[in-house]
Amino acid sequence: MAIDLPPPAAPAAAVASLPTPVVSAALTDTRVRVTSSFSGARIVLYGAVFDPADRPSDVVVIVRGPDQPIRMARKSRVAGLWMNGRPVVFKGAPGFYMAASTRPLEKIAGFGVLRRLGAGVDHLAINAPTEQRVETRYGVRDVVVSRLGADYLDWRRAVIRLKEKARLYDADSQGVKFVDHNLFRAEIDLPTASPIGTYTTEIILFQGGQPVYRRTRSLTVEKVGLERALYLFAHERPWTYGLASVLIALSAGWAASAAFRRS
C-alpha cells in the first residue's frame, strides 16, 4: 500500500538564504505650512514592496506627531457642587497618531509584537509617571504601582477618547491598499488642530506575523508668515509675550470704553 508523505521542510539554511524583502516609500509632501486659513491637509504615501520570493505581505503605516503632556482632572460632587479633583499629567501621548494597515492589526501580528512596536492606539505607551511608585514585594522584587489603581484604564481611555474626538487619533484597518501587485498607497489626513513639529512616518512590512523590514520618513508641520512669527515669539519669549498680550487687552478695553462714553 502506497502512503503519500508530505514534502520535506526546507532546511534552515535554505530559509535563511532567501533574499530579504525591502520597502521603498515616499510622501507626496514632506512639509505642511499652517496659516490662519489652514483647514487641514491630506498627504498621500506611495510605496512598493520588493520581495523576489513573492511571499504574502502586510503593510502597516504609523504616523506619530510630537509628544504632548496631557493634564486631566476628574470632576466630583462636593457639597452639591461639581469640582475638579487633583489633576493627573499623562506623558507618552503623541499629539497626533494614525495607524493604517492592509488588514486589522490583530490579524497581522500578535499582541506582544504590536505592543513592542506601539502599533495601534491600544498599544501606545501612555502613562502618568508622577502617579507611580516602586514597592518591594515579597522582599525579592520591585513592583511599579500606580496611585490610580484600577481606574488607570478609565483615565487612559479618556485621554484617547478626547484625542479621537479632535480627530487627532485614528486607526484604519483598510487604510493601506495595494493598487497593484506590489505597489501600495495610504492617505494621511491632518486636521486643523494638528500640532506643530516633526512627525515620524514609519512603514512596517509584516510577513508571517513578524516585522521583517521598517522604513521611516519625516513630515514637518510648521507655521508660516505672521502666524510663525507669533508662534516663535510666544515660545521663545513667553514672559514678554504674556506681558504684551495683557497690554493689548487693556488697551483694547480702554479704547472700547472710551468709544461707548462718546456715544
mmCIF file of C-alpha atoms in Angstrom:
data_model
loop_
_atom_site.group_PDB
_atom_site.id
_atom_site.type_symbol
_atom_site.label_atom_id
_atom_site.label_comp_id
_atom_site.label_asym_id
_atom_site.label_seq_id
_atom_site.Cartn_x
_atom_site.Cartn_y
_atom_site.Cartn_z
ATOM 1 C CA MET A 1 0.000 0.000 0.000
ATOM 2 C CA ALA A 2 1.436 3.362 -1.049
ATOM 3 C CA ILE A 3 1.498 6.141 1.530
ATOM 4 C CA ASP A 4 1.686 9.795 0.480
ATOM 5 C CA LEU A 5 4.187 11.640 2.616
ATOM 6 C CA PRO A 6 4.311 15.451 2.921
ATOM 7 C CA PRO A 7 7.212 17.132 1.140
ATOM 8 C CA PRO A 8 10.265 17.638 3.365
ATOM 9 C CA ALA A 9 10.522 21.000 5.094
ATOM 10 C CA ALA A 10 13.040 23.427 3.659
ATOM 11 C CA PRO A 11 16.273 23.321 5.620
ATOM 12 C CA ALA A 12 17.022 26.254 7.909
ATOM 13 C CA ALA A 13 19.989 27.251 5.789
ATOM 14 C CA ALA A 14 17.767 27.485 2.723
ATOM 15 C CA VAL A 15 15.217 29.634 4.562
ATOM 16 C CA ALA A 16 17.970 31.918 5.858
ATOM 17 C CA SER A 17 19.345 32.293 2.343
ATOM 18 C CA LEU A 18 16.094 33.733 0.980
ATOM 19 C CA PRO A 19 16.532 37.364 -0.045
ATOM 20 C CA THR A 20 15.377 39.937 2.490
ATOM 21 C CA PRO A 21 12.336 41.921 1.341
ATOM 22 C CA VAL A 22 12.684 45.682 1.011
ATOM 23 C CA VAL A 23 10.160 48.527 1.102
ATOM 24 C CA SER A 24 10.523 51.826 -0.732
ATOM 25 C CA ALA A 25 8.132 54.677 0.118
ATOM 26 C CA ALA A 26 7.722 58.422 -0.325
ATOM 27 C CA LEU A 27 5.305 61.152 0.742
ATOM 28 C CA THR A 28 3.697 63.469 -1.774
ATOM 29 C CA ASP A 29 4.593 66.370 0.530
ATOM 30 C CA THR A 30 7.065 66.438 3.410
ATOM 31 C CA ARG A 31 6.226 69.932 4.642
ATOM 32 C CA VAL A 32 2.823 71.295 5.645
ATOM 33 C CA ARG A 33 2.542 75.070 6.040
ATOM 34 C CA VAL A 34 -0.028 76.329 8.527
ATOM 35 C CA THR A 35 -1.563 79.772 8.033
ATOM 36 C CA SER A 36 -4.603 81.485 9.520
ATOM 37 C CA SER A 37 -6.742 79.866 6.806
ATOM 38 C CA PHE A 38 -5.415 76.338 7.412
ATOM 39 C CA SER A 39 -8.293 73.847 7.332
ATOM 40 C CA GLY A 40 -6.371 70.604 7.326
ATOM 41 C CA ALA A 41 -4.307 68.726 4.786
ATOM 42 C CA ARG A 42 -4.231 65.371 3.060
ATOM 43 C CA ILE A 43 -0.901 63.749 2.266
ATOM 44 C CA VAL A 44 -0.556 60.567 0.243
ATOM 45 C CA LEU A 45 2.140 57.961 0.827
ATOM 46 C CA TYR A 46 3.145 55.744 -2.069
ATOM 47 C CA GLY A 47 5.320 52.672 -1.674
ATOM 48 C CA ALA A 48 6.418 49.395 -3.166
ATOM 49 C CA VAL A 49 7.397 46.013 -1.747
ATOM 50 C CA PHE A 50 10.399 44.329 -3.372
ATOM 51 C CA ASP A 51 10.462 40.653 -2.481
ATOM 52 C CA PRO A 52 11.978 38.248 -5.035
ATOM 53 C CA ALA A 53 10.425 35.352 -3.108
ATOM 54 C CA ASP A 54 6.969 36.932 -3.555
ATOM 55 C CA ARG A 55 5.799 35.988 -0.057
ATOM 56 C CA PRO A 56 2.418 37.159 1.333
ATOM 57 C CA SER A 57 2.908 40.540 2.987
ATOM 58 C CA ASP A 58 1.057 43.107 5.045
ATOM 59 C CA VAL A 59 1.966 46.782 5.365
ATOM 60 C CA VAL A 60 1.339 48.977 8.405
ATOM 61 C CA VAL A 61 1.845 52.754 8.257
ATOM 62 C CA ILE A 62 2.189 54.592 11.573
ATOM 63 C CA VAL A 63 2.264 58.391 11.673
ATOM 64 C CA ARG A 64 3.207 59.899 15.014
ATOM 65 C CA GLY A 65 3.377 63.583 15.883
ATOM 66 C CA PRO A 66 5.397 65.220 18.659
ATOM 67 C CA ASP A 67 4.523 64.065 22.177
ATOM 68 C CA GLN A 68 2.378 66.412 24.243
ATOM 69 C CA PRO A 69 1.791 66.055 28.005
ATOM 70 C CA ILE A 70 -1.935 65.894 28.811
ATOM 71 C CA ARG A 71 -3.315 67.308 32.047
ATOM 72 C CA MET A 72 -6.651 65.883 33.155
ATOM 73 C CA ALA A 73 -8.850 66.152 36.231
ATOM 74 C CA ARG A 74 -11.888 64.181 37.306
ATOM 75 C CA LYS A 75 -14.976 66.078 38.439
ATOM 76 C CA SER A 76 -16.574 65.056 41.716
ATOM 77 C CA ARG A 77 -19.614 66.321 43.578
ATOM 78 C CA VAL A 78 -18.736 68.173 46.783
ATOM 79 C CA ALA A 79 -21.495 69.735 48.893
ATOM 80 C CA GLY A 80 -23.783 69.823 45.876
ATOM 81 C CA LEU A 81 -21.191 71.420 43.615
ATOM 82 C CA TRP A 82 -19.173 69.820 40.832
ATOM 83 C CA MET A 83 -15.481 70.469 41.369
ATOM 84 C CA ASN A 84 -12.279 69.310 39.675
ATOM 85 C CA GLY A 85 -10.159 66.880 41.644
ATOM 86 C CA ARG A 86 -6.375 66.685 41.717
ATOM 87 C CA PRO A 87 -5.043 66.854 38.144
ATOM 88 C CA VAL A 88 -3.171 63.921 36.595
ATOM 89 C CA VAL A 89 -0.474 64.519 33.979
ATOM 90 C CA PHE A 90 -0.093 61.848 31.292
ATOM 91 C CA LYS A 91 3.037 61.515 29.193
ATOM 92 C CA GLY A 92 3.929 59.443 26.154
ATOM 93 C CA ALA A 93 0.814 60.528 24.273
ATOM 94 C CA PRO A 94 1.641 61.778 20.777
ATOM 95 C CA GLY A 95 -0.080 64.948 19.660
ATOM 96 C CA PHE A 96 -1.134 63.111 16.503
ATOM 97 C CA TYR A 97 -1.335 59.381 15.844
ATOM 98 C CA MET A 98 -2.569 57.399 12.876
ATOM 99 C CA ALA A 99 -2.210 53.671 12.233
ATOM 100 C CA ALA A 100 -3.246 52.431 8.807
ATOM 101 C CA SER A 101 -2.902 48.831 7.664
ATOM 102 C CA THR A 102 -3.860 46.400 4.930
ATOM 103 C CA ARG A 103 -5.880 44.321 7.425
ATOM 104 C CA PRO A 104 -6.944 44.613 11.068
ATOM 105 C CA LEU A 105 -3.794 44.745 13.189
ATOM 106 C CA GLU A 106 -4.783 41.786 15.338
ATOM 107 C CA LYS A 107 -4.878 39.641 12.186
ATOM 108 C CA ILE A 108 -1.430 40.818 11.082
ATOM 109 C CA ALA A 109 0.564 40.174 14.264
ATOM 110 C CA GLY A 110 0.190 39.025 17.849
ATOM 111 C CA PHE A 111 -0.396 41.164 20.909
ATOM 112 C CA GLY A 112 3.257 41.129 22.024
ATOM 113 C CA VAL A 113 4.574 42.205 18.629
ATOM 114 C CA LEU A 114 2.067 45.058 18.315
ATOM 115 C CA ARG A 115 2.773 46.226 21.868
ATOM 116 C CA ARG A 116 6.530 46.268 21.246
ATOM 117 C CA LEU A 117 6.066 48.319 18.064
ATOM 118 C CA GLY A 118 3.424 50.634 19.523
ATOM 119 C CA ALA A 119 1.206 49.696 16.576
ATOM 120 C CA GLY A 120 -2.357 50.747 17.303
ATOM 121 C CA VAL A 121 -3.957 53.178 19.728
ATOM 122 C CA ASP A 122 -4.369 50.454 22.355
ATOM 123 C CA HIS A 123 -0.603 49.881 22.380
ATOM 124 C CA LEU A 124 0.547 53.464 22.941
ATOM 125 C CA ALA A 125 2.800 53.874 25.974
ATOM 126 C CA ILE A 126 0.610 56.430 27.749
ATOM 127 C CA ASN A 127 1.265 56.646 31.477
ATOM 128 C CA ALA A 128 1.263 59.022 34.413
ATOM 129 C CA PRO A 129 4.821 58.831 35.820
ATOM 130 C CA THR A 130 4.145 61.214 38.715
ATOM 131 C CA GLU A 131 1.460 58.805 39.945
ATOM 132 C CA GLN A 132 3.811 55.819 40.020
ATOM 133 C CA ARG A 133 5.981 54.491 42.813
ATOM 134 C CA VAL A 134 8.179 51.429 43.237
ATOM 135 C CA GLU A 135 7.374 48.987 46.014
ATOM 136 C CA THR A 136 9.301 45.949 47.168
ATOM 137 C CA ARG A 137 7.009 42.972 47.459
ATOM 138 C CA TYR A 138 7.755 39.602 48.920
ATOM 139 C CA GLY A 139 11.193 41.008 49.681
ATOM 140 C CA VAL A 140 12.608 39.851 46.362
ATOM 141 C CA ARG A 141 11.451 42.169 43.621
ATOM 142 C CA ASP A 142 10.420 45.745 42.909
ATOM 143 C CA VAL A 143 6.951 46.402 41.503
ATOM 144 C CA VAL A 144 5.766 49.621 39.877
ATOM 145 C CA VAL A 145 2.441 50.633 41.405
ATOM 146 C CA SER A 146 0.180 53.450 40.208
ATOM 147 C CA ARG A 147 -1.845 55.576 42.599
ATOM 148 C CA LEU A 148 -4.668 55.469 40.052
ATOM 149 C CA GLY A 149 -5.059 51.755 40.713
ATOM 150 C CA ALA A 150 -7.864 50.043 38.828
ATOM 151 C CA ASP A 151 -9.038 53.416 37.483
ATOM 152 C CA TYR A 152 -5.898 53.763 35.345
ATOM 153 C CA LEU A 153 -7.566 52.195 32.296
ATOM 154 C CA ASP A 154 -10.509 54.599 32.624
ATOM 155 C CA TRP A 155 -8.124 57.559 32.693
ATOM 156 C CA ARG A 156 -6.225 56.176 29.698
ATOM 157 C CA ARG A 157 -9.431 55.650 27.715
ATOM 158 C CA ALA A 158 -10.435 59.236 28.492
ATOM 159 C CA VAL A 159 -7.143 60.513 27.022
ATOM 160 C CA ILE A 160 -7.671 58.502 23.844
ATOM 161 C CA ARG A 161 -11.340 59.475 23.617
ATOM 162 C CA LEU A 162 -10.502 63.188 23.745
ATOM 163 C CA LYS A 163 -7.846 62.768 21.041
ATOM 164 C CA GLU A 164 -10.203 60.784 18.816
ATOM 165 C CA LYS A 165 -12.922 63.407 19.229
ATOM 166 C CA ALA A 166 -10.473 66.061 17.991
ATOM 167 C CA ARG A 167 -9.607 63.743 15.049
ATOM 168 C CA LEU A 168 -6.010 63.576 16.250
ATOM 169 C CA TYR A 169 -6.062 59.790 16.784
ATOM 170 C CA ASP A 170 -7.212 57.388 14.117
ATOM 171 C CA ALA A 171 -6.886 53.734 13.139
ATOM 172 C CA ASP A 172 -7.916 52.428 9.725
ATOM 173 C CA SER A 173 -7.755 48.680 9.175
ATOM 174 C CA GLN A 174 -8.054 49.233 5.414
ATOM 175 C CA GLY A 175 -6.070 52.445 5.188
ATOM 176 C CA VAL A 176 -3.255 50.841 3.178
ATOM 177 C CA LYS A 177 -4.303 49.499 -0.207
ATOM 178 C CA PHE A 178 -2.302 47.596 -2.766
ATOM 179 C CA VAL A 179 -3.072 49.360 -6.028
ATOM 180 C CA ASP A 180 -1.002 46.852 -7.987
ATOM 181 C CA HIS A 181 0.782 43.609 -7.254
ATOM 182 C CA ASN A 182 3.465 45.188 -5.035
ATOM 183 C CA LEU A 183 2.521 48.883 -5.070
ATOM 184 C CA PHE A 184 0.597 50.301 -2.107
ATOM 185 C CA ARG A 185 -0.971 53.610 -1.168
ATOM 186 C CA ALA A 186 -2.048 55.266 2.105
ATOM 187 C CA GLU A 187 -3.626 58.631 2.908
ATOM 188 C CA ILE A 188 -2.721 60.811 5.896
ATOM 189 C CA ASP A 189 -5.377 63.336 6.942
ATOM 190 C CA LEU A 190 -4.122 66.145 9.163
ATOM 191 C CA PRO A 191 -6.936 68.029 10.957
ATOM 192 C CA THR A 192 -6.937 71.714 11.757
ATOM 193 C CA ALA A 193 -5.771 71.043 15.314
ATOM 194 C CA SER A 194 -2.639 69.147 14.212
ATOM 195 C CA PRO A 195 0.285 70.131 16.468
ATOM 196 C CA ILE A 196 3.310 71.943 15.124
ATOM 197 C CA GLY A 197 6.529 69.957 14.850
ATOM 198 C CA THR A 198 8.196 66.987 13.199
ATOM 199 C CA TYR A 199 6.134 63.873 12.521
ATOM 200 C CA THR A 200 7.549 60.384 12.053
ATOM 201 C CA THR A 201 6.030 58.177 9.380
ATOM 202 C CA GLU A 202 7.010 54.543 9.855
ATOM 203 C CA ILE A 203 6.311 51.914 7.214
ATOM 204 C CA ILE A 204 6.482 48.350 8.571
ATOM 205 C CA LEU A 205 6.404 45.247 6.373
ATOM 206 C CA PHE A 206 4.995 42.106 8.018
ATOM 207 C CA GLN A 207 5.404 38.541 6.852
ATOM 208 C CA GLY A 208 4.248 35.547 8.830
ATOM 209 C CA GLY A 209 3.158 37.755 11.740
ATOM 210 C CA GLN A 210 6.605 39.323 12.210
ATOM 211 C CA PRO A 211 8.059 42.693 11.125
ATOM 212 C CA VAL A 212 10.704 41.953 8.502
ATOM 213 C CA TYR A 213 11.508 45.465 7.277
ATOM 214 C CA ARG A 214 10.988 49.003 8.565
ATOM 215 C CA ARG A 215 11.470 52.344 6.859
ATOM 216 C CA THR A 216 10.975 55.831 8.269
ATOM 217 C CA ARG A 217 10.029 59.092 6.605
ATOM 218 C CA SER A 218 9.711 62.561 8.201
ATOM 219 C CA LEU A 219 6.938 65.094 7.862
ATOM 220 C CA THR A 220 7.126 68.678 9.172
ATOM 221 C CA VAL A 221 4.122 70.791 10.131
ATOM 222 C CA GLU A 222 5.104 74.429 10.592
ATOM 223 C CA LYS A 223 3.525 77.838 10.855
ATOM 224 C CA VAL A 224 4.440 80.409 8.206
ATOM 225 C CA GLY A 225 4.103 84.171 7.861
ATOM 226 C CA LEU A 226 2.706 86.209 10.750
ATOM 227 C CA GLU A 227 1.492 83.042 12.487
ATOM 228 C CA ARG A 228 5.051 81.700 12.592
ATOM 229 C CA ALA A 229 6.436 84.978 13.964
ATOM 230 C CA LEU A 230 3.835 84.999 16.768
ATOM 231 C CA TYR A 231 4.399 81.290 17.465
ATOM 232 C CA LEU A 232 8.164 81.731 17.815
ATOM 233 C CA PHE A 233 7.719 84.864 19.907
ATOM 234 C CA ALA A 234 5.320 83.078 22.293
ATOM 235 C CA HIS A 235 7.613 80.061 22.722
ATOM 236 C CA GLU A 236 10.983 81.770 22.808
ATOM 237 C CA ARG A 237 9.943 84.741 24.997
ATOM 238 C CA PRO A 238 6.854 83.621 26.929
ATOM 239 C CA TRP A 239 7.087 86.315 29.626
ATOM 240 C CA THR A 240 7.374 89.117 27.097
ATOM 241 C CA TYR A 241 4.567 87.616 25.037
ATOM 242 C CA GLY A 242 2.321 87.359 28.092
ATOM 243 C CA LEU A 243 3.017 90.962 29.095
ATOM 244 C CA ALA A 244 2.356 92.186 25.553
ATOM 245 C CA SER A 245 -0.927 90.247 25.472
ATOM 246 C CA VAL A 246 -2.055 91.861 28.728
ATOM 247 C CA LEU A 247 -1.146 95.348 27.470
ATOM 248 C CA ILE A 248 -3.005 94.769 24.205
ATOM 249 C CA ALA A 249 -6.077 93.524 26.094
ATOM 250 C CA LEU A 250 -6.023 96.545 28.436
ATOM 251 C CA SER A 251 -5.608 98.933 25.507
ATOM 252 C CA ALA A 252 -8.494 97.322 23.639
ATOM 253 C CA GLY A 253 -10.701 97.520 26.732
ATOM 254 C CA TRP A 254 -9.834 101.180 27.300
ATOM 255 C CA ALA A 255 -10.485 102.047 23.643
ATOM 256 C CA ALA A 256 -13.855 100.273 23.726
ATOM 257 C CA SER A 257 -14.939 102.037 26.936
ATOM 258 C CA ALA A 258 -13.861 105.404 25.522
ATOM 259 C CA ALA A 259 -15.884 104.792 22.357
ATOM 260 C CA PHE A 260 -19.006 103.927 24.339
ATOM 261 C CA ARG A 261 -18.628 107.013 26.541
ATOM 262 C CA ARG A 262 -18.570 109.280 23.454
ATOM 263 C CA SER A 263 -21.691 107.624 22.121
#
